[in-house]
PDB file of C-alpha atoms in Angstrom:
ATOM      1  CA  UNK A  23     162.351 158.333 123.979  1.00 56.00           C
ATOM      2  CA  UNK A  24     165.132 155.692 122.978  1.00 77.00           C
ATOM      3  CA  UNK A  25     164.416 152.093 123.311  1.00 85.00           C
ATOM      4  CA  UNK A  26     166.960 149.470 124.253  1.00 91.00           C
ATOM      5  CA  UNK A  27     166.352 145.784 122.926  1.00 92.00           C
ATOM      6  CA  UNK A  28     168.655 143.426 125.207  1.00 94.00           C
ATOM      7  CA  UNK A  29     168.885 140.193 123.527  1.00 95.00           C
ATOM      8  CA  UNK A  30     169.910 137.224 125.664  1.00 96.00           C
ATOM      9  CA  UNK A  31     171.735 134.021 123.601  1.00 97.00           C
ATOM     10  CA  UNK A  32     171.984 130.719 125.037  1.00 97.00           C
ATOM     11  CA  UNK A  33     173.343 127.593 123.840  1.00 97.00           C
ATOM     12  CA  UNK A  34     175.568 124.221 124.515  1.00 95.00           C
ATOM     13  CA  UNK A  35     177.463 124.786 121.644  1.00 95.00           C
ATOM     14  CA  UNK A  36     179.939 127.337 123.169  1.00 96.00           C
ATOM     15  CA  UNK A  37     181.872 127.614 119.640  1.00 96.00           C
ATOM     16  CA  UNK A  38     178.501 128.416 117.316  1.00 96.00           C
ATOM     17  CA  UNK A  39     177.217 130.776 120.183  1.00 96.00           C
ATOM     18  CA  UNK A  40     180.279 132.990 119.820  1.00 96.00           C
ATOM     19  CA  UNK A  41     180.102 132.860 116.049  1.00 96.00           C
ATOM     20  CA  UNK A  42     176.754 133.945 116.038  1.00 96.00           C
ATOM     21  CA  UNK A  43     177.056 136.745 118.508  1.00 96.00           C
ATOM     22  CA  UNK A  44     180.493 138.078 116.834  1.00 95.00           C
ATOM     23  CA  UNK A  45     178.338 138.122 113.379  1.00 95.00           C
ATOM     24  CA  UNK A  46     176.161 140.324 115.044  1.00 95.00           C
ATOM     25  CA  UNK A  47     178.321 142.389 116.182  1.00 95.00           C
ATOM     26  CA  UNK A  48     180.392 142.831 112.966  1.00 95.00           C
ATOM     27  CA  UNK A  49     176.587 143.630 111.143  1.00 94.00           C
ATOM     28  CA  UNK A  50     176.401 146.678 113.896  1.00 94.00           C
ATOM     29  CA  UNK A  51     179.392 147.890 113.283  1.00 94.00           C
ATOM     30  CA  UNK A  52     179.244 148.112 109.803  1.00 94.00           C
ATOM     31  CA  UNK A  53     175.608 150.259 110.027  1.00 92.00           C
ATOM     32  CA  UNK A  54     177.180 152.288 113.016  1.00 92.00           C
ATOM     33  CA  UNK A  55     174.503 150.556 115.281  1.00 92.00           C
ATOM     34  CA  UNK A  56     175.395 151.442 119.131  1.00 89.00           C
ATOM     35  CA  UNK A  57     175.699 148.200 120.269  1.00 91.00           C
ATOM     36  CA  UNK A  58     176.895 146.836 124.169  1.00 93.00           C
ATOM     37  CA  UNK A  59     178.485 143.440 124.680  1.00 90.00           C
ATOM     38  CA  UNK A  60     178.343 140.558 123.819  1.00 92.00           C
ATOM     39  CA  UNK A  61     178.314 140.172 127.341  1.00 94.00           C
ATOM     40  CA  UNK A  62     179.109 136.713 128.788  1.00 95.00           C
ATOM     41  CA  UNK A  63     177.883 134.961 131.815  1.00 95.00           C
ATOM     42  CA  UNK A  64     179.141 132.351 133.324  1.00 96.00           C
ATOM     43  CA  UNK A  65     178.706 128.570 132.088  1.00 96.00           C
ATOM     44  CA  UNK A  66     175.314 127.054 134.054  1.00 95.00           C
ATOM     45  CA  UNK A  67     176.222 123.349 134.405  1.00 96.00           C
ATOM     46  CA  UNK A  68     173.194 121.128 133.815  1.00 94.00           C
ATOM     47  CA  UNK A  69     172.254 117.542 134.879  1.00 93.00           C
ATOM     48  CA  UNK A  70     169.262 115.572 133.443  1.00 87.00           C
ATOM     49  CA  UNK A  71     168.742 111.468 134.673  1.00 83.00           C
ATOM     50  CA  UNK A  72     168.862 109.051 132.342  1.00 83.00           C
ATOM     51  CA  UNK A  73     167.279 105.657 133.344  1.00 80.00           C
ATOM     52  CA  UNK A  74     167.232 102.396 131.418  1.00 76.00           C
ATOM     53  CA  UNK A  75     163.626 101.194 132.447  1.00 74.00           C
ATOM     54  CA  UNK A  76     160.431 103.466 133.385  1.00 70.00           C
ATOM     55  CA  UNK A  77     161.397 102.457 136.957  1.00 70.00           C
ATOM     56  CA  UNK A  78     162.943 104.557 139.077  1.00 68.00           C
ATOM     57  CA  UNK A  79     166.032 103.968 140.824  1.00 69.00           C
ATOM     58  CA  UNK A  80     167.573 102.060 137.731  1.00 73.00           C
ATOM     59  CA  UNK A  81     169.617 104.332 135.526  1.00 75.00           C
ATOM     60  CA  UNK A  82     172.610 105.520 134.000  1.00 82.00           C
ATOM     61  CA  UNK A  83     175.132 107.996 135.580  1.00 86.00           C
ATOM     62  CA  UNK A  84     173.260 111.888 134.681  1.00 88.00           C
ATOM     63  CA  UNK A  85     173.576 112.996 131.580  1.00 89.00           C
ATOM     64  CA  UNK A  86     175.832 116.604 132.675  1.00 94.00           C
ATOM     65  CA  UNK A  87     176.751 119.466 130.085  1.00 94.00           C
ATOM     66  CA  UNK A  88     177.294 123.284 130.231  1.00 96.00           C
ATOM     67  CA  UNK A  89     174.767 126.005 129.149  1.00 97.00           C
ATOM     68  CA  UNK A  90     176.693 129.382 127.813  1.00 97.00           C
ATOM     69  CA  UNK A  91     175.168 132.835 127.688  1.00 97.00           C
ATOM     70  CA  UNK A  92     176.106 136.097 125.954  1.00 97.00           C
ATOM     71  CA  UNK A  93     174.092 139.416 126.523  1.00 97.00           C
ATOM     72  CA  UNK A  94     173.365 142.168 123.945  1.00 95.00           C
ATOM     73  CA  UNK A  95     172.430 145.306 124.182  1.00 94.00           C
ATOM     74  CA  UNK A  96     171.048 147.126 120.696  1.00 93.00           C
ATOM     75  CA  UNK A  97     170.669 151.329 121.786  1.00 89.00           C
ATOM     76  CA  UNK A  98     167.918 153.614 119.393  1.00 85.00           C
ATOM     77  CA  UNK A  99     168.258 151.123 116.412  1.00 88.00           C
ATOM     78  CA  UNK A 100     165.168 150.009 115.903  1.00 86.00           C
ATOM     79  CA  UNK A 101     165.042 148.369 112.650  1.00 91.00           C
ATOM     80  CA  UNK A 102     168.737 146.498 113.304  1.00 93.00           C
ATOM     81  CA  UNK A 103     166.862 145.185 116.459  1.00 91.00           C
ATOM     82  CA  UNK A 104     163.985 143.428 114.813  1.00 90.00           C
ATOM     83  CA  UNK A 105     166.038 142.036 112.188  1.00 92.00           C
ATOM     84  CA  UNK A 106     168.039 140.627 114.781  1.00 92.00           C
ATOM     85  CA  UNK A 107     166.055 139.211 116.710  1.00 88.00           C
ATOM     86  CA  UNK A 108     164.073 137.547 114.266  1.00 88.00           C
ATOM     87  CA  UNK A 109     166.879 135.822 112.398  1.00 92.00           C
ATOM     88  CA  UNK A 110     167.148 132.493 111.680  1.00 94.00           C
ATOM     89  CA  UNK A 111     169.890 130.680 114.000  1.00 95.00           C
ATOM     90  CA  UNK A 112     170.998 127.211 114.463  1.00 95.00           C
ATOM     91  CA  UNK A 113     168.674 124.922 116.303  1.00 95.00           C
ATOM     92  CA  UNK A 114     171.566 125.151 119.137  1.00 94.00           C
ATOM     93  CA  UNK A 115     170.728 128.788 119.623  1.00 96.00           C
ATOM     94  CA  UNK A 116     167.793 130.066 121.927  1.00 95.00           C
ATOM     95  CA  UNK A 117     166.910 133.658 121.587  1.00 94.00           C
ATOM     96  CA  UNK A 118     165.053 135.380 124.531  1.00 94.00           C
ATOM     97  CA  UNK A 119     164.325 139.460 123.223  1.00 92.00           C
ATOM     98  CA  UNK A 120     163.627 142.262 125.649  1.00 93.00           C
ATOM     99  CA  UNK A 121     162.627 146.269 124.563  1.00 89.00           C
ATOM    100  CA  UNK A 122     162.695 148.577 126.748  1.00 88.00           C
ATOM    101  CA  UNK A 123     161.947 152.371 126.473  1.00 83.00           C
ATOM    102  CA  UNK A 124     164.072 154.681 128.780  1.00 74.00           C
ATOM    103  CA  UNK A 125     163.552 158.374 128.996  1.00 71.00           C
ATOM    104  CA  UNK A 126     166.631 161.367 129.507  1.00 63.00           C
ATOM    105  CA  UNK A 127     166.672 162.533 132.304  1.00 59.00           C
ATOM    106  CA  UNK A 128     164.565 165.466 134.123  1.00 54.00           C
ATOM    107  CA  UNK A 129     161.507 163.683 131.852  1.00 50.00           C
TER     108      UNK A 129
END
């Protein structure tokens, strides 16, 4: 039965997110890997308080910035799968990995 590993990229950095996933990408096409995507979603916006004491109700204006995501989808390449997802990236980068194993049909 074939396994699928979806990997799911996230980052700030919109530019070093797109670099990464196009490397990959380029590295499965080289070895013939059956790759899907990258896949993007679109930007989550994100707001965290700032505050200038411990005390609430005196801060700064949020702190506001954009989360970008890119899906991949890695099809019966096992080996490609684990090397990808247990690269090195930047510090920018957070990798989430899911395998799954589908079977043909009428099984």
């Amino acid at each position: 039965m074939p396994f699928v590993t979806k990997l799911s990229f996230e980052s700030g950095d919109r530019e070093v997110l797109d670099r990464v996933v196009n490397d990959i990408k380029e590295r499965a096409a080289h070895k013939g890997v059956q790759l899907k995507g990258p896949h993007p979603h679109p930007a989550t916006e994100v707001s965290a308080p700032q505050y200038k004491r411990l005390q609430p109700g005196d801060g700064f204006e949020p702190w506001k910035f954009s989360v970008y995501t890119r899906d991949i989808e890695i099809h019966d390449h096992d080996q490609f799968a684990r090397e990808v997802a247990g690269d090195e990236y930047p510090e920018s980068i957070h990798v989430e990995a899911n395998v799954e194993q589908r079977s043909g049909v009428g099984t």
